[in-house]
Structures are given as C-alpha cells and as structure tokens.
Coordinates of C-alpha atoms in Angstrom, one line a residue:
X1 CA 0.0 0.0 0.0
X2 CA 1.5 3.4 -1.0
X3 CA 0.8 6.6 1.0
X4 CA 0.9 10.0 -0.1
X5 CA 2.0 12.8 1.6
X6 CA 1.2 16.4 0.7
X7 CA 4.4 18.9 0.4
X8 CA 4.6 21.1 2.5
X9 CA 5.3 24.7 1.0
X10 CA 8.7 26.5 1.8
X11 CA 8.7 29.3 3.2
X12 CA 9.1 31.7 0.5
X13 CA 5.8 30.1 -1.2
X14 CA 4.3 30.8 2.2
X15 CA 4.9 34.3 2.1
X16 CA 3.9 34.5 -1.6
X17 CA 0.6 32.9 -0.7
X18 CA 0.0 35.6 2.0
X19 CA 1.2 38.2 0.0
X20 CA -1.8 37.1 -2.4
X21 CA -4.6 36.7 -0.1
X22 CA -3.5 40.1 1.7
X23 CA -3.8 41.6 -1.9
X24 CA -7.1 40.1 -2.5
X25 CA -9.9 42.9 -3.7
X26 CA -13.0 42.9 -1.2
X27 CA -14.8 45.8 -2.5
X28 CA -14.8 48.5 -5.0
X29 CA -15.8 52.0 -5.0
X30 CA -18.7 52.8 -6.9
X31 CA -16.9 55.0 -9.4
X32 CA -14.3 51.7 -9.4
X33 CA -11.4 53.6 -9.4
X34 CA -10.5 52.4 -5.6
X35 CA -10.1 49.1 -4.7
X36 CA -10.3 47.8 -1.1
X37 CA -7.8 45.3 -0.2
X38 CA -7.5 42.4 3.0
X39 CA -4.5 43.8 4.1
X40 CA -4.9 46.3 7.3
X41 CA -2.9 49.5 7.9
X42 CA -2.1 51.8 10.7
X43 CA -2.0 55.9 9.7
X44 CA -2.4 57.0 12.9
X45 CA -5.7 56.1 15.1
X46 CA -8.9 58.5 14.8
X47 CA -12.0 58.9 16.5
X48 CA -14.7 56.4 15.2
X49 CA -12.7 54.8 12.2
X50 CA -13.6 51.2 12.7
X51 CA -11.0 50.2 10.2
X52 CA -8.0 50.9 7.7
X53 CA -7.4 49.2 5.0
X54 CA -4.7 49.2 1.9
X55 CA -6.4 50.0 -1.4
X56 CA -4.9 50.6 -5.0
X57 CA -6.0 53.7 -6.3
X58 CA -7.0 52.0 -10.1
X59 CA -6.2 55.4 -11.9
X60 CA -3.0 56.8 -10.6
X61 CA -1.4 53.0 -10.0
X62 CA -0.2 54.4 -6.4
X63 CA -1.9 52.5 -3.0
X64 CA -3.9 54.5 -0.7
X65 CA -5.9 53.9 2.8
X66 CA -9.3 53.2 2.9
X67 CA -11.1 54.1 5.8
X68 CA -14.3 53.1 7.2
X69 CA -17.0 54.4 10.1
X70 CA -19.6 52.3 11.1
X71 CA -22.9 53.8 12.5
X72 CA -25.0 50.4 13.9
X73 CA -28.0 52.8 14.3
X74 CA -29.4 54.1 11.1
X75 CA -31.5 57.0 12.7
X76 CA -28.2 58.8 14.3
X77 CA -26.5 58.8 11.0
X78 CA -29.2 60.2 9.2
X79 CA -29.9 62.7 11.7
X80 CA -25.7 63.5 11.2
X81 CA -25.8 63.4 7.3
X82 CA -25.4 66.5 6.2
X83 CA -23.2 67.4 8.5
X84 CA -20.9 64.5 7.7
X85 CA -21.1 65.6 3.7
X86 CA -20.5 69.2 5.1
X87 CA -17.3 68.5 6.7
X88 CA -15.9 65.6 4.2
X89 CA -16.1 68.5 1.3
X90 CA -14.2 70.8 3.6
X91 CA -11.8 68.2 4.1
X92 CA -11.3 68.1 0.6
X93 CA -9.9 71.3 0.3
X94 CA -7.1 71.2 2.5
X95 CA -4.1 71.1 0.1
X96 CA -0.5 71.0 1.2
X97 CA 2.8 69.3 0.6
X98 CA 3.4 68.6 4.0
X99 CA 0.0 67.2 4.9
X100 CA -1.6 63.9 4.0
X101 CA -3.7 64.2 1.2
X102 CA -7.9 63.2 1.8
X103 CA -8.7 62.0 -2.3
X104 CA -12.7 61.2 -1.6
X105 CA -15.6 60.4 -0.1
X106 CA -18.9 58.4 -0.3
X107 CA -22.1 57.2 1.7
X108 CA -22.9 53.4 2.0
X109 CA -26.3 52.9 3.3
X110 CA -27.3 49.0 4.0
X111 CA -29.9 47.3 6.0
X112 CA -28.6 46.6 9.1
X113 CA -26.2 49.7 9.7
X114 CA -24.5 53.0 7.4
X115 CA -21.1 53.8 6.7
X116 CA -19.1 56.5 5.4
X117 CA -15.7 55.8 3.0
X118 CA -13.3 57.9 3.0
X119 CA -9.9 57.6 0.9
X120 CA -6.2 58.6 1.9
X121 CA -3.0 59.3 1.3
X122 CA -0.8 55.5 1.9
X123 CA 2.6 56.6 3.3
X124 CA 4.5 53.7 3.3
X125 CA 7.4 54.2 4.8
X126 CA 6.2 54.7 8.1
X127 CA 5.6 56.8 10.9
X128 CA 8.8 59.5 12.4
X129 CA 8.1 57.0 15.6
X130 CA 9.4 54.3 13.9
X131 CA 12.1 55.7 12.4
X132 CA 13.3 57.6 15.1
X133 CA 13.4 54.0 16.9
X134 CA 15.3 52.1 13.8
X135 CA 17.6 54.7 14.0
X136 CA 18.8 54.5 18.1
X137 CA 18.6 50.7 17.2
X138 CA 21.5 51.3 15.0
X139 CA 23.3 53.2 17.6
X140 CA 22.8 56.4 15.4
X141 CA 22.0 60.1 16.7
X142 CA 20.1 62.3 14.7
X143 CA 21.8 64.9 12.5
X144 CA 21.5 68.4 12.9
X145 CA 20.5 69.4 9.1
X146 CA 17.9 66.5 8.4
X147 CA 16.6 67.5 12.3
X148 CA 16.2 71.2 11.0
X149 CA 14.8 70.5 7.8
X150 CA 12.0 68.7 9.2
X151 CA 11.1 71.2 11.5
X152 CA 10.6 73.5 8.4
X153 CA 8.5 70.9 6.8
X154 CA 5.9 70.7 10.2
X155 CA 5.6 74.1 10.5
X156 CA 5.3 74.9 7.1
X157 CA 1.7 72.5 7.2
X158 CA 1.2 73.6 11.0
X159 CA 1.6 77.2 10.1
X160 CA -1.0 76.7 7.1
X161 CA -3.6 75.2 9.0
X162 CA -3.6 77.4 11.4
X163 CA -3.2 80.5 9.1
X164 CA -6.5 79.6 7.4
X165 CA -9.7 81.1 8.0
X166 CA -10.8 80.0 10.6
X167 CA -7.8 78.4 11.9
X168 CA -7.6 74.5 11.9
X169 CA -6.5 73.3 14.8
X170 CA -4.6 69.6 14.5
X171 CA -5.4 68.6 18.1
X172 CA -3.1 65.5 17.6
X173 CA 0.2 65.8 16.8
X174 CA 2.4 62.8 17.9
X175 CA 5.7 60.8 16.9
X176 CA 3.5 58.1 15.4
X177 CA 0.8 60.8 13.2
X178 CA 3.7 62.6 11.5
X179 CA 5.0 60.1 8.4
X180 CA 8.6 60.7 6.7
X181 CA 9.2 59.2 3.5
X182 CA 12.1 57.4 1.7
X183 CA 13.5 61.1 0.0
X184 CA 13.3 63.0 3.2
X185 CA 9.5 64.5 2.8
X186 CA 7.5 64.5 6.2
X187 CA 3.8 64.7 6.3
X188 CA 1.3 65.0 8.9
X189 CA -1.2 62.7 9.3
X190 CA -5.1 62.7 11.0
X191 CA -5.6 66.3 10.4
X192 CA -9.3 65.7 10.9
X193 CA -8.9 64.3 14.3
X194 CA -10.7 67.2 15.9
X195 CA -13.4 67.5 13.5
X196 CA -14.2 64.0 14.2
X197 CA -14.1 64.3 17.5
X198 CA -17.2 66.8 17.5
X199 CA -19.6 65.6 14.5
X200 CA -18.5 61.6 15.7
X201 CA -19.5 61.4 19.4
X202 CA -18.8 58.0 21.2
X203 CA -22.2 57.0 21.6
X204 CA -23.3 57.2 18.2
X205 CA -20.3 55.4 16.3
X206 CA -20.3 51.8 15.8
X207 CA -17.4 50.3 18.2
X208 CA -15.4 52.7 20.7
X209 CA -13.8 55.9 19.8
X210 CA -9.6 54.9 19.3
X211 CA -7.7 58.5 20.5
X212 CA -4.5 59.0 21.2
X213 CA -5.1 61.0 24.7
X214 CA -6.1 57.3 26.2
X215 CA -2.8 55.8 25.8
X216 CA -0.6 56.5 28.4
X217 CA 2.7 56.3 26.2
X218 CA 1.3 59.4 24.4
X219 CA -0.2 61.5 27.5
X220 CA 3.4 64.0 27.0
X221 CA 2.1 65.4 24.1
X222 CA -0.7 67.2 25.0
X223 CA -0.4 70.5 26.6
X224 CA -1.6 71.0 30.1
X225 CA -4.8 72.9 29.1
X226 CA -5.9 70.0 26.5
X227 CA -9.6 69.4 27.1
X228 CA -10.1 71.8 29.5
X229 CA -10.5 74.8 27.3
X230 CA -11.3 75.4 23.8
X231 CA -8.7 74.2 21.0
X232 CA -6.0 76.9 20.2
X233 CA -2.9 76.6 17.9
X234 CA -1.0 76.7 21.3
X235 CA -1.8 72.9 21.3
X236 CA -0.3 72.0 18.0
X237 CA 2.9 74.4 19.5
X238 CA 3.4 72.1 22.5
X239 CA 3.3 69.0 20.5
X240 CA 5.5 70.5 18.4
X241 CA 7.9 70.5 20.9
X242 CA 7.6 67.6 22.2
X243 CA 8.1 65.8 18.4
X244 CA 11.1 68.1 18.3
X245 CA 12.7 67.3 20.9
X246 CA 12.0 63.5 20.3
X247 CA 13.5 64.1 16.6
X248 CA 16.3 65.5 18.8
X249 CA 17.4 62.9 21.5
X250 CA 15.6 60.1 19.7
X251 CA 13.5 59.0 22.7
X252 CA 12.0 60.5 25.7
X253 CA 12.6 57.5 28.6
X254 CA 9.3 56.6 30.1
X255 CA 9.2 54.9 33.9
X256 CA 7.9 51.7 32.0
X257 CA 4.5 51.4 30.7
X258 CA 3.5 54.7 32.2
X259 CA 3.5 58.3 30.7
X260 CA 6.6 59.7 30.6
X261 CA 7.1 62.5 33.1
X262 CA 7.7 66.3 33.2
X263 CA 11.3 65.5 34.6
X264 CA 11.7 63.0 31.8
X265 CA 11.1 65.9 29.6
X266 CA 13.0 68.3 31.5
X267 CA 16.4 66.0 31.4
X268 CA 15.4 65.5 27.1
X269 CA 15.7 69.4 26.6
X270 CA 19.0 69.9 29.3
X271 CA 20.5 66.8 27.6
X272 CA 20.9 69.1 24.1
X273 CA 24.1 70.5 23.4
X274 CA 23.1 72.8 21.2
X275 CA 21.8 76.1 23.1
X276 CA 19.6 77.4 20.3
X277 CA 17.8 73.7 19.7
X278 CA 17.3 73.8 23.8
X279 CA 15.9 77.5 23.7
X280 CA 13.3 76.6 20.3
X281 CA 12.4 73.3 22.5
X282 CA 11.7 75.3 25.3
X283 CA 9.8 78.1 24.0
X284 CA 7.3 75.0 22.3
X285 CA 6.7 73.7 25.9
X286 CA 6.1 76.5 28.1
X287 CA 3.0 75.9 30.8
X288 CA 1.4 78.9 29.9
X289 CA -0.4 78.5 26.3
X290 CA -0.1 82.6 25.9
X291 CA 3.6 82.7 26.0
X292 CA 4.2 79.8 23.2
X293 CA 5.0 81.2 19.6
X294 CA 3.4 80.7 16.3
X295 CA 4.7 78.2 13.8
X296 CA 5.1 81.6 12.0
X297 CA 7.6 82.7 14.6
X298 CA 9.3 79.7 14.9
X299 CA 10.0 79.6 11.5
X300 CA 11.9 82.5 11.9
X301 CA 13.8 81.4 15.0
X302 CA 17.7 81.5 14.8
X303 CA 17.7 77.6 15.1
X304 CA 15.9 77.5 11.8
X305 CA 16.2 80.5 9.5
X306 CA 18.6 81.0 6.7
X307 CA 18.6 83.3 3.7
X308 CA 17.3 81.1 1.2
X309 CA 20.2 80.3 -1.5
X310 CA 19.8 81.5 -5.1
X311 CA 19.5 78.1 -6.1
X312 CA 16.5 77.3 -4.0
X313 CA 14.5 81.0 -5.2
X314 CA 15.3 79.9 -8.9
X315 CA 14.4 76.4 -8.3
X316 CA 11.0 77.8 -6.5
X317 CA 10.8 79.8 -9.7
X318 CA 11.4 77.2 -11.9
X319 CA 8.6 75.2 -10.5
X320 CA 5.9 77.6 -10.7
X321 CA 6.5 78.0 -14.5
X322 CA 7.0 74.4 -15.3
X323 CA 4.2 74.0 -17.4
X324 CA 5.7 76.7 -19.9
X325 CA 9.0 74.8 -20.0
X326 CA 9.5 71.4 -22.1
X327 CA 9.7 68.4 -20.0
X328 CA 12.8 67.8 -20.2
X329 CA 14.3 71.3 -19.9
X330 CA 17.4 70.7 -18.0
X331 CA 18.4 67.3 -19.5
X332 CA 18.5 69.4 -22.8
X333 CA 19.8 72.7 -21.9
X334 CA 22.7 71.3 -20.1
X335 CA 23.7 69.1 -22.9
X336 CA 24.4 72.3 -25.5
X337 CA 26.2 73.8 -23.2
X338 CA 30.3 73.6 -23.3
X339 CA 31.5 71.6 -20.2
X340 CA 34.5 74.0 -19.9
X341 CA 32.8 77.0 -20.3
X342 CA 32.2 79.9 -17.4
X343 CA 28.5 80.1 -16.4
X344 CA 29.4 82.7 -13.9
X345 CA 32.4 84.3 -12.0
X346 CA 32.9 86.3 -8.7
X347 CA 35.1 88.9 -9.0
X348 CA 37.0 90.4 -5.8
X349 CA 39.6 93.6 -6.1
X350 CA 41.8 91.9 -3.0
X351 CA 42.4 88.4 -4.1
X352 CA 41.9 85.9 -7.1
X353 CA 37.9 85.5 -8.2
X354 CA 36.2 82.6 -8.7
X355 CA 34.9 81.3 -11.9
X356 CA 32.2 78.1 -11.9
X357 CA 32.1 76.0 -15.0
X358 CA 28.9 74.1 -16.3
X359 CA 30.8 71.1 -15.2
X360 CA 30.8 72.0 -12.0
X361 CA 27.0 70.9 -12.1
X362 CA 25.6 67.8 -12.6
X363 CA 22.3 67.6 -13.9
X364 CA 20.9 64.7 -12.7
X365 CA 21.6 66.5 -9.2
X366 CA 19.4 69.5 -10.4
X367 CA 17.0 67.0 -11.6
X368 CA 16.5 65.1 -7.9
X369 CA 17.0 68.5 -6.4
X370 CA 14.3 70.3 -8.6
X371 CA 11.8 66.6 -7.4
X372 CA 12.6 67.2 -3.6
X373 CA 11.5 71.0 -4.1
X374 CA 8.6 70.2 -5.7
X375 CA 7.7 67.5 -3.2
X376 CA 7.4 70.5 -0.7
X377 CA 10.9 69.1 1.0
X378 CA 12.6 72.7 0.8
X379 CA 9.6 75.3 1.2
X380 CA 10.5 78.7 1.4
X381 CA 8.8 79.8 4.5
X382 CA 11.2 83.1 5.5
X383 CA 9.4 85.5 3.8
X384 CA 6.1 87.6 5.3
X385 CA 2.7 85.7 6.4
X386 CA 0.5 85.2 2.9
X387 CA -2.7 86.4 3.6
X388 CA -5.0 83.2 5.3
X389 CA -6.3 80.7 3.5
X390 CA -10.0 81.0 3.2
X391 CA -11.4 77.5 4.5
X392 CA -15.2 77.3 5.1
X393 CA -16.5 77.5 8.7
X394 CA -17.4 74.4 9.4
X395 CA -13.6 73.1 9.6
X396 CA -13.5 74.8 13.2
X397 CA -17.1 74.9 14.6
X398 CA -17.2 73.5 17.6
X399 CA -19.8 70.2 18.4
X400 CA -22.7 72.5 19.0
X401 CA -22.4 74.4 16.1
X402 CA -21.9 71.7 13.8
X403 CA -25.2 69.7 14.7
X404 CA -26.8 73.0 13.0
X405 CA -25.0 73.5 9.8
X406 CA -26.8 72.8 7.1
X407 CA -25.9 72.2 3.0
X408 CA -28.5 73.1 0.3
X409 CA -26.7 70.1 -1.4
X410 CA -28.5 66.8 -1.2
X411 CA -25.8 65.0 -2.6
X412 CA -22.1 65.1 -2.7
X413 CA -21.6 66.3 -6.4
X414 CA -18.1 65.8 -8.2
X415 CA -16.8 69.8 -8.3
X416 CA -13.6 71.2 -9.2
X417 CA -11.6 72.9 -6.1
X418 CA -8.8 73.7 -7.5
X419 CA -8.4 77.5 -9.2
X420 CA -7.9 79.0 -12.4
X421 CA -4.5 81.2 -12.6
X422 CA -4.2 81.2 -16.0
X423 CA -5.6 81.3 -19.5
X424 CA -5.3 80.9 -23.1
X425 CA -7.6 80.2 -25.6
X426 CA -7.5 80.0 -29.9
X427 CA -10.6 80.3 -31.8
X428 CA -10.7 78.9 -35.6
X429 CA -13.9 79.1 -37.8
X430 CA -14.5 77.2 -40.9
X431 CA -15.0 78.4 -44.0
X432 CA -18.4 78.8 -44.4
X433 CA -18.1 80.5 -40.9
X434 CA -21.2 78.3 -39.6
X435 CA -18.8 76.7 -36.4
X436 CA -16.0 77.7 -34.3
X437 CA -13.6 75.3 -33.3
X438 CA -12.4 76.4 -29.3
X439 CA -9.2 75.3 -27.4
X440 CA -8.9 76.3 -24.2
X441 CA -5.9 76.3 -21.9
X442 CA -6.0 76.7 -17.9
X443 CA -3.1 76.6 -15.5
X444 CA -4.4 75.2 -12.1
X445 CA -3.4 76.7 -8.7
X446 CA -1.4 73.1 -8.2
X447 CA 1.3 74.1 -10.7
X448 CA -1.3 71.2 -13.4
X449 CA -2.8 72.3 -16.6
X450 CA -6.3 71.2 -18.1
X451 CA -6.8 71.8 -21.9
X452 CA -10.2 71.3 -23.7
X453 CA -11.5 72.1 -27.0
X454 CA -14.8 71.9 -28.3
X455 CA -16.6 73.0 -31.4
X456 CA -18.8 76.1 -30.5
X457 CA -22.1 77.8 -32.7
X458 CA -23.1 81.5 -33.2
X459 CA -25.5 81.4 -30.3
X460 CA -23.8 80.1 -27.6
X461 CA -22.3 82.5 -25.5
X462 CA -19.5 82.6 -23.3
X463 CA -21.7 82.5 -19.8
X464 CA -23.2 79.5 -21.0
X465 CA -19.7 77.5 -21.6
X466 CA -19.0 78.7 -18.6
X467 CA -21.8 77.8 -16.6
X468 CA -21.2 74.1 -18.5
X469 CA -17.3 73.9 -17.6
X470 CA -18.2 74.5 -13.8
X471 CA -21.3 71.8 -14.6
X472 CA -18.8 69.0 -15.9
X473 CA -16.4 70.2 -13.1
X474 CA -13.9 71.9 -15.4
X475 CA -13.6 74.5 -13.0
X476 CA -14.6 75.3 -9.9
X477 CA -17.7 78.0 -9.3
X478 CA -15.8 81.0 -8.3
X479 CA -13.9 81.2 -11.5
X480 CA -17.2 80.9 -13.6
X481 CA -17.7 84.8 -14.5
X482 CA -13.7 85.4 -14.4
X483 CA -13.9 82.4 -17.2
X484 CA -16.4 83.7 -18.5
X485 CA -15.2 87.3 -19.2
X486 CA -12.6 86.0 -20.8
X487 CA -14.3 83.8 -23.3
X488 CA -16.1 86.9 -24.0
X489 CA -13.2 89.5 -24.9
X490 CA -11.8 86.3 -26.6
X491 CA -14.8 86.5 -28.9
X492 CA -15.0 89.7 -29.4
X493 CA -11.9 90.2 -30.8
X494 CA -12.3 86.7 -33.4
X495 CA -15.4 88.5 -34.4
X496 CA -13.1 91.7 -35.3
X497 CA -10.3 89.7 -36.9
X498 CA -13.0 87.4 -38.7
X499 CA -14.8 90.7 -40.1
X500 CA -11.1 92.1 -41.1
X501 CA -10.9 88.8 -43.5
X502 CA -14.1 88.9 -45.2
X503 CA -15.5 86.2 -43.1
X504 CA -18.6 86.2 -40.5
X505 CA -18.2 83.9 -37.3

C-alpha cells in the first residue's frame, strides 16, 4: 500500500501565498477607481474609524488607505448626514505638501447599519516613531540638518492650517501621526482628528472611539490645558515641541509602561548640546499657552532661518512656471552647453575671483534636487505671512455648532476645487463660418494644466460655456464669471479679426 503525503510549502511560497490573499480585492468604489484590499494599515488612530485598509488607487497606480465608520444605528446617522457631507467636502480642500492628502468620499447605506468611506493618502514608509526607533537601534544620533529641515516641513503644514480662516486646529500631533518618507519629505497625518471628535461622538459610532489622549505612552504630548479649554494653535505648538525634541534625542525615557514624566522631559531638553535647539524646544513647551510662539515665529527662530540660497528662489521659480518649459528642460539645456565654459564668476579687487564651470553641475543633481522642491521638501517659508487661507466654517465649529449646519446640497456632487490662474484660448472658424472650433488652456493653482476644446455655434455664448465647464467640473464655481469674461473678450476680438478677413463667425 503506498501513502501519499502532501508537500509542504517553503517558506518563500508561504509568504507568496499571504502576499496574495493580503492583496485580494473585497470591495470596489462605486466609481471603481479604488479598490479595497485584506490587508490592514495603521496611519495614525482617529476617533470612530472602525477600520484601515490598503487600497490601489485604479487610476494613478499608487496604493492609498481606505477608511471606514460604522454607524449600527441608522436614525443617528441620518440625523448627522449632512453634517458628515458638510465636513468631508471641507476636508477636501485642504491642500499642502506637507500634509496627507484626503482623495474622496462616499455614503454606503445598507440594511442593518450606514457607513461612510473615505480615501487617503498610503505613506509607506512609516511613521517619524518608527524611524526615530530604527535609527537609536542602530546606535545612530540624529543629525542636525535632516533634524532642521523637518522642523521646516511641520511648521510649514502647522503654520497653514492654522493660518487659514478659521484656523484648523490639529489637536493631535504625535511621533506616530507625522510620516517621513524614503526622499526626506514628512507629512502629517489625521488632520481631521478634531473634526471627528465633534460631528463623531462615542455614543453614536459603531465600536469605541480609538484616541490618542487614552494611551498613556502618548499623554506628553498634550499640553496641560488639552480638554479643558477650547482648542488653540498653542496645542499644536506644545506638540511640536515635544516631536522636536523627540527628533532630537531620539526617545524621551518613560518609567515603564507609564506616561513619561515632566522631569523626563526636562532632562530631554538639558540633555541638548546645542543652546539654540534647547531655547526653540523650550519656548514649544512652556506651561502657559499665551507665552508659546506661532509656527510663524518659529520659523523664523535663529535655530531655523537661513537666507534662502539662489539656487532654492530659482528652483521655486522654476517650479511655478513648469508647465511653460518642455519636460525635459534641463536634460536638454545642459547638454548644448560647453562643459568647460564659465557660467558665472565672482570677482574680488583683494584676491583671485572665482569662476564656476557648467561642469561644475551635474544635472541629474538638479533633476532630484528640482523633485525634492517640488515634493514640498525645501519650502520657502522666511518671507512675510500670505494672507490666510479661506477655508469654510465648518472646519472649526465646535460640536454645538456643527449639529446646525446645514448644506443646500443633497448629494455630494463631483466639483472642481482647484483655481484657475491662467488662460489661453485660440478660436478657428470654418470656412463657411457656420462653427467655431475652441481650445482652451488653464493653469491650475497646483502648478497642473487642463486643456479642452470643443466645437462652439453662433448662439452660444460665453456664460453659457462657462456655466457648462463648472457643470462638468472643469472648473470650480468661483472662476465661472472670471472664465467667462474672458471667453467673452476672446470672442469679441475673433469676431473683429474674422470681419477684417471677409469672413462672419
């Protein structure tokens, strides 16, 4: 009698076979373009997300978080839907490098309970906690320049949140809710921990409320007042501290399991060598929320600031007007220039000047350095306060005041939030002057460019294209009569050059 025994996989095939079923699709948005995936993540826990899971965004090819509430009672949620919508559209707008991007949004209403979906940013290299830890694993300490250029980067998203209007007050600003990528970029994560805080209550979400202030490992990074008064950027400014001087010595020691203590904290800010780095540390942490600075100010603390380098303005510069440049501008410009040749020289009276040659400058350098400004590694931040950001008001109302905000809006409609800073257009009839063939050309505020063209009839006018762009989301409402003007004069003078030719539009 022969026996047959099943083989047993190695462990490679194991891992493969885990791989797969952690990749396996559960769900699908209903537009398709996300896909929800087995495989669970941690970004940083927030009030009444049940769960996290990886998801591919479909379109873009890049993986992104996709979070879930859970309301078990059906009559809460509806009673909370439009404040829900109301504050998942506001979310939307928040745009900035340094802050983890919120993609979309949807309703799922089933029989036995309601959920809302929201999509975000995956960063995948993990949170500055677990970095900071890898790195006194390895016996390292932190260095100074990477410690000061992330700084920059939190206070650069800290100092536009607050700066909009209202101000948006994080609320939660740990080790493990700021994220640092692979090139250096840092992002802060659960920026709408607040706001779900006030339109999620405990009682009416599915599961218990995960926060931060509960776990005792975490209690040093909220201020004194937290809780006890109403929110204030003075929050975010002593959490701050406390991730700075964390990026700084690595680890604050904690007595065991429990919180660490004020002493603990103490010792972490004597312990820097650096007066200026224990002075900025200081000022973060003070008891008294009045006497902290804004993440304005401390941008501007001698720690931090530097006259920007030419190369970083121009590079800035560059940037902006990148859609006007070919894409690869500087692969081809550097190659016609002579290696040997003087691009510039410094020329002093008292002793020999000195003369740099284009092969002085690599361009694959300029390339990766041009990326990491773009990326929002190197913002330039020394320069005065832009005027605030206008955010709509239900970003900062507190739990009272959002139960009575209302939206016309039934529905959460696709809309364009970016704006229109730029526009070009060309207008050719045809012969018998019967059509007119449009291309139109907009630079967004985010540096992208939309171009559409369409064929266009005698009677249509330019309010009515307009008034269609912002109703296929083209652009975004507030740019309809600026569009629209334009369109106008734009056809006004085709109408003058057509009548010049001989030929009628």
């Amino acid at each position: 009698m022969t026996m047959s025994v099943p083989e047993r996989n190695s462990g490679s095939e194991g891992k493969e076979e885990e791989s797969e079923d952690e990749s396996e699709i559960l769900e699908e948005s209903p537009c398709g373009r996300w896909q929800k995936r087995k495989e669970q993540v941690s970004q940083g826990n927030v009030p009444g997300v049940e769960s996290a899971s990886l998801a591919m965004d479909t379109e873009e090819g890049v993986e992104v978080v996709w979070n879930e509430v859970l309301f078990s009672d059906k009559k809460v949620f509806k009673a909370q839907e439009e404040t829900i919508k109301e504050m998942f559209e506001n979310l939307m707008q928040v745009e900035h490098p340094n802050i983890v991007k919120f993609h979309k949004y949807w309703l799922d209403m089933r029989e036995s309970q309601a959920r809302v979906i929201f999509i975000t940013e995956y960063m995948s290299s993990g949170s500055l906690k677990q970095f900071l830890k890898k790195t006194k694993k390895n016996h390292k300490t932190m260095n100074v320049k990477a410690w000061k250029r992330w700084c920059t980067q939190i206070l650069s998203a800290l100092s536009y949140l607050h700066s909009c209007d209202p101000p948006i007050i994080h609320g939660n600003l740990t080790c493990d809710t700021i994220f640092i990528q692979h090139n250096g970029l840092i992002k802060i994560g659960s920026v709408w921990h607040r706001l779900f805080v006030n339109v999620f209550p405990d009682a009416s979400v599915h599961g218990k409320a995960r926060t931060h202030r509960d776990e005792q490992r975490n209690l040093h990074f909220f201020p004194p007042e937290y809780g006890s008064s109403e929110d204030d950027y003075a929050i975010d400014i002593f959490s701050f501290g406390i991730c700075a001087l964390e990026m700084a010595v690595l680890e604050i020691q904690a007595n065991g399991d429990a919180a660490v203590s004020k002493e603990a904290i103490t010792n972490a800010g004597q312990s820097l060598e650096d007066p200026l780095m224990r002075e900025f540390t200081q000022s973060c942490v003070r008891h008294d929320a009045k006497l902290r600075p804004t993440a304005h100010d401390l941008l501007f603390h001698r720690v931090l600031f530097e006259v920007h380098s030419l190369k970083l303005l121009a590079a800035h510069c560059f940037i902006s007007n990148q859609y006007l440049l070919p894409e690869n501008c500087v692969e081809e410009k550097t190659k016609s220039f002579d290696p040997n040749s003087y691009m510039a020289e410094i020329k002093h009276d008292d002793r020999p000047g000195v003369q740099l040659k284009y092969s002085h400058v690599s361009p694959l350098e300029l390339d990766k350095f041009l990326e990491d400004v773009k990326n929002g590694i190197y913002p330039l931040m020394n320069f005065a306060s832009s005027r605030p950001h206008p955010v709509p008001r239900a970003l900062s109302l507190s739990q009272e005041q959002v139960e009575t905000v209302k939206t016309p809006t039934p529905e959460p409609q696709e809309t364009e939030t970016r704006k229109v800073v730029q526009m070009h257009c060309n207008l050719e009839s045809n012969e018998e002057g019967t059509k007119t063939h449009l291309s139109l050309f907009l630079k967004m505020d985010d540096k992208l460019h939309r171009q559409l063209s369409c064929d266009i009839l005698p009677t249509d006018t330019s309010k009515d294209l307009a008034n269609e762009l912002v109703h296929y989301a083209f652009i975004n409402e507030e740019d309809c009569e600026k569009v629209a003007g334009f369109l106008e004069d734009a056809f006004s003078r085709h109408r003058v050059r057509a009548l010049a030719s001989g030929t009628t539009q």
